[in-house]
Amino acid sequence: GGATEATYIAIEQRIVADQDSAGAYHLALLAQNTPDLPIDARQLIEMVVNKGDNQQRLALLKNLLLPPVDMIKEQILASNDGDAIGLMNAYLQINPEGYGSQHMLSSGQSDQIVPLSPGN
């Protein structure tokens, strides 16, 4: 049962066609935890970083196993959003490499996957 390979490909194509950064975020997280999915997670992650909002970027930073820290940092700094910059700096201070929430859990930190709020 479950979704077929063609289903995941169709979902990815729709997300890319719509430039849906929230959908890209969720599918990238799914791909991270399901390595044999026939999708290009890098493309989805880049879409979130380049087209998403700071909440989505911060969620990527906290939830990907190995997030593109420099790309995310650059976009958040460029936004001049003081709140997002503060949250990012606080997170990177305790986790400078940006290892995702699964690493934080294994190191005794009480972090979890941070959902995007509804409507994003």
PDB file of C-alpha atoms in Angstrom:
ATOM      1  CA  GLY A   1       0.000   0.000   0.000  1.00  0.00           C
ATOM      2  CA  GLY A   2       0.894   3.617   0.336  1.00  0.00           C
ATOM      3  CA  ALA A   3       1.874   6.135  -2.271  1.00  0.00           C
ATOM      4  CA  THR A   4       3.682   5.017  -5.389  1.00  0.00           C
ATOM      5  CA  GLU A   5       6.883   6.431  -6.821  1.00  0.00           C
ATOM      6  CA  ALA A   6       4.807   8.200  -9.477  1.00  0.00           C
ATOM      7  CA  THR A   7       2.749   9.874  -6.735  1.00  0.00           C
ATOM      8  CA  TYR A   8       5.833  11.405  -5.117  1.00  0.00           C
ATOM      9  CA  ILE A   9       7.142  12.541  -8.494  1.00  0.00           C
ATOM     10  CA  ALA A  10       3.781  14.192  -9.259  1.00  0.00           C
ATOM     11  CA  ILE A  11       3.755  15.925  -5.862  1.00  0.00           C
ATOM     12  CA  GLU A  12       7.281  17.239  -6.401  1.00  0.00           C
ATOM     13  CA  GLN A  13       6.415  18.468  -9.908  1.00  0.00           C
ATOM     14  CA  ARG A  14       3.342  20.305  -8.577  1.00  0.00           C
ATOM     15  CA  ILE A  15       5.345  21.928  -5.759  1.00  0.00           C
ATOM     16  CA  VAL A  16       8.001  23.078  -8.221  1.00  0.00           C
ATOM     17  CA  ALA A  17       5.453  24.337 -10.753  1.00  0.00           C
ATOM     18  CA  ASP A  18       3.603  26.289  -8.036  1.00  0.00           C
ATOM     19  CA  GLN A  19       6.838  27.412  -6.336  1.00  0.00           C
ATOM     20  CA  ASP A  20       5.170  26.261  -3.106  1.00  0.00           C
ATOM     21  CA  SER A  21       7.811  26.817  -0.421  1.00  0.00           C
ATOM     22  CA  ALA A  22       5.644  25.345   2.376  1.00  0.00           C
ATOM     23  CA  GLY A  23       5.046  22.187   0.340  1.00  0.00           C
ATOM     24  CA  ALA A  24       8.751  22.066  -0.520  1.00  0.00           C
ATOM     25  CA  TYR A  25       9.598  22.275   3.186  1.00  0.00           C
ATOM     26  CA  HIS A  26       7.368  19.325   4.090  1.00  0.00           C
ATOM     27  CA  LEU A  27       8.473  17.167   1.162  1.00  0.00           C
ATOM     28  CA  ALA A  28      12.159  17.891   1.906  1.00  0.00           C
ATOM     29  CA  LEU A  29      11.666  16.725   5.510  1.00  0.00           C
ATOM     30  CA  LEU A  30       9.874  13.618   4.267  1.00  0.00           C
ATOM     31  CA  ALA A  31      12.705  12.919   1.821  1.00  0.00           C
ATOM     32  CA  GLN A  32      15.250  13.322   4.613  1.00  0.00           C
ATOM     33  CA  ASN A  33      13.555  10.557   6.578  1.00  0.00           C
ATOM     34  CA  THR A  34      12.789   8.377   3.554  1.00  0.00           C
ATOM     35  CA  PRO A  35      16.015   8.233   1.531  1.00  0.00           C
ATOM     36  CA  ASP A  36      14.667   6.158  -1.360  1.00  0.00           C
ATOM     37  CA  LEU A  37      12.048   8.708  -2.442  1.00  0.00           C
ATOM     38  CA  PRO A  38      12.481   9.593  -6.135  1.00  0.00           C
ATOM     39  CA  ILE A  39      12.704  13.338  -5.509  1.00  0.00           C
ATOM     40  CA  ASP A  40      15.429  15.974  -5.480  1.00  0.00           C
ATOM     41  CA  ALA A  41      15.462  17.222  -1.894  1.00  0.00           C
ATOM     42  CA  ARG A  42      18.243  19.719  -2.662  1.00  0.00           C
ATOM     43  CA  GLN A  43      16.003  21.517  -5.156  1.00  0.00           C
ATOM     44  CA  LEU A  44      13.207  21.654  -2.584  1.00  0.00           C
ATOM     45  CA  ILE A  45      15.530  22.943   0.148  1.00  0.00           C
ATOM     46  CA  GLU A  46      16.873  25.656  -2.153  1.00  0.00           C
ATOM     47  CA  MET A  47      13.299  26.685  -2.956  1.00  0.00           C
ATOM     48  CA  VAL A  48      12.519  27.111   0.747  1.00  0.00           C
ATOM     49  CA  VAL A  49      15.732  29.052   1.371  1.00  0.00           C
ATOM     50  CA  ASN A  50      15.310  31.327  -1.652  1.00  0.00           C
ATOM     51  CA  LYS A  51      11.532  31.740  -1.853  1.00  0.00           C
ATOM     52  CA  GLY A  52      10.260  30.877   1.615  1.00  0.00           C
ATOM     53  CA  ASP A  53       9.840  33.149   4.599  1.00  0.00           C
ATOM     54  CA  ASN A  54      12.074  33.377   7.651  1.00  0.00           C
ATOM     55  CA  GLN A  55       9.856  31.046   9.663  1.00  0.00           C
ATOM     56  CA  GLN A  56      10.351  28.365   7.002  1.00  0.00           C
ATOM     57  CA  ARG A  57      14.100  29.032   6.872  1.00  0.00           C
ATOM     58  CA  LEU A  58      14.423  28.765  10.656  1.00  0.00           C
ATOM     59  CA  ALA A  59      12.396  25.531  10.608  1.00  0.00           C
ATOM     60  CA  LEU A  60      14.764  24.120   7.959  1.00  0.00           C
ATOM     61  CA  LEU A  61      17.737  25.140  10.059  1.00  0.00           C
ATOM     62  CA  LYS A  62      16.337  23.295  13.053  1.00  0.00           C
ATOM     63  CA  ASN A  63      14.921  20.243  11.293  1.00  0.00           C
ATOM     64  CA  LEU A  64      17.247  19.160   8.503  1.00  0.00           C
ATOM     65  CA  LEU A  65      19.969  16.709   9.439  1.00  0.00           C
ATOM     66  CA  LEU A  66      22.569  18.837   7.677  1.00  0.00           C
ATOM     67  CA  PRO A  67      21.001  22.148   6.711  1.00  0.00           C
ATOM     68  CA  PRO A  68      22.705  24.575   4.331  1.00  0.00           C
ATOM     69  CA  VAL A  69      23.560  26.888   7.243  1.00  0.00           C
ATOM     70  CA  ASP A  70      25.400  29.516   5.203  1.00  0.00           C
ATOM     71  CA  MET A  71      22.601  29.807   2.618  1.00  0.00           C
ATOM     72  CA  ILE A  72      19.942  30.101   5.317  1.00  0.00           C
ATOM     73  CA  LYS A  73      22.006  32.570   7.340  1.00  0.00           C
ATOM     74  CA  GLU A  74      22.598  34.755   4.280  1.00  0.00           C
ATOM     75  CA  GLN A  75      18.879  34.947   3.430  1.00  0.00           C
ATOM     76  CA  ILE A  76      17.786  35.674   7.000  1.00  0.00           C
ATOM     77  CA  LEU A  77      20.425  38.385   7.430  1.00  0.00           C
ATOM     78  CA  ALA A  78      19.431  39.932   4.088  1.00  0.00           C
ATOM     79  CA  SER A  79      15.810  40.158   5.264  1.00  0.00           C
ATOM     80  CA  ASN A  80      16.755  42.592   8.067  1.00  0.00           C
ATOM     81  CA  ASP A  81      14.153  40.824  10.245  1.00  0.00           C
ATOM     82  CA  GLY A  82      15.510  41.445  13.743  1.00  0.00           C
ATOM     83  CA  ASP A  83      13.349  38.772  15.389  1.00  0.00           C
ATOM     84  CA  ALA A  84      14.366  36.057  12.908  1.00  0.00           C
ATOM     85  CA  ILE A  85      18.025  37.097  13.095  1.00  0.00           C
ATOM     86  CA  GLY A  86      17.880  36.887  16.894  1.00  0.00           C
ATOM     87  CA  LEU A  87      16.288  33.428  16.800  1.00  0.00           C
ATOM     88  CA  MET A  88      18.818  32.223  14.247  1.00  0.00           C
ATOM     89  CA  ASN A  89      21.783  33.562  16.218  1.00  0.00           C
ATOM     90  CA  ALA A  90      20.500  32.033  19.458  1.00  0.00           C
ATOM     91  CA  TYR A  91      20.066  28.652  17.771  1.00  0.00           C
ATOM     92  CA  LEU A  92      23.475  28.764  16.066  1.00  0.00           C
ATOM     93  CA  GLN A  93      25.122  29.744  19.329  1.00  0.00           C
ATOM     94  CA  ILE A  94      24.146  26.394  20.875  1.00  0.00           C
ATOM     95  CA  ASN A  95      24.464  24.508  17.575  1.00  0.00           C
ATOM     96  CA  PRO A  96      27.021  26.286  15.338  1.00  0.00           C
ATOM     97  CA  GLU A  97      27.121  23.529  12.710  1.00  0.00           C
ATOM     98  CA  GLY A  98      23.344  23.583  12.427  1.00  0.00           C
ATOM     99  CA  TYR A  99      22.959  19.868  13.000  1.00  0.00           C
ATOM    100  CA  GLY A 100      19.243  19.163  12.883  1.00  0.00           C
ATOM    101  CA  SER A 101      16.822  18.213  15.603  1.00  0.00           C
ATOM    102  CA  GLN A 102      17.638  14.502  15.426  1.00  0.00           C
ATOM    103  CA  HIS A 103      21.244  15.297  16.383  1.00  0.00           C
ATOM    104  CA  MET A 104      20.051  17.547  19.189  1.00  0.00           C
ATOM    105  CA  LEU A 105      17.837  14.768  20.543  1.00  0.00           C
ATOM    106  CA  SER A 106      20.698  12.288  20.527  1.00  0.00           C
ATOM    107  CA  SER A 107      22.920  14.758  22.378  1.00  0.00           C
ATOM    108  CA  GLY A 108      20.399  15.141  25.194  1.00  0.00           C
ATOM    109  CA  GLN A 109      18.865  18.397  24.011  1.00  0.00           C
ATOM    110  CA  SER A 110      15.093  18.538  24.114  1.00  0.00           C
ATOM    111  CA  ASP A 111      14.377  19.776  20.609  1.00  0.00           C
ATOM    112  CA  GLN A 112      11.819  18.417  18.207  1.00  0.00           C
ATOM    113  CA  ILE A 113      10.720  18.940  14.647  1.00  0.00           C
ATOM    114  CA  VAL A 114       9.259  22.402  14.496  1.00  0.00           C
ATOM    115  CA  PRO A 115       6.085  22.457  12.420  1.00  0.00           C
ATOM    116  CA  LEU A 116       5.276  25.365  10.171  1.00  0.00           C
ATOM    117  CA  SER A 117       2.253  27.204  11.416  1.00  0.00           C
ATOM    118  CA  PRO A 118      -0.950  26.592   9.429  1.00  0.00           C
ATOM    119  CA  GLY A 119      -1.413  28.801   6.431  1.00  0.00           C
ATOM    120  CA  ASN A 120       2.268  29.144   5.510  1.00  0.00           C
TER     121      ASN A 120
END
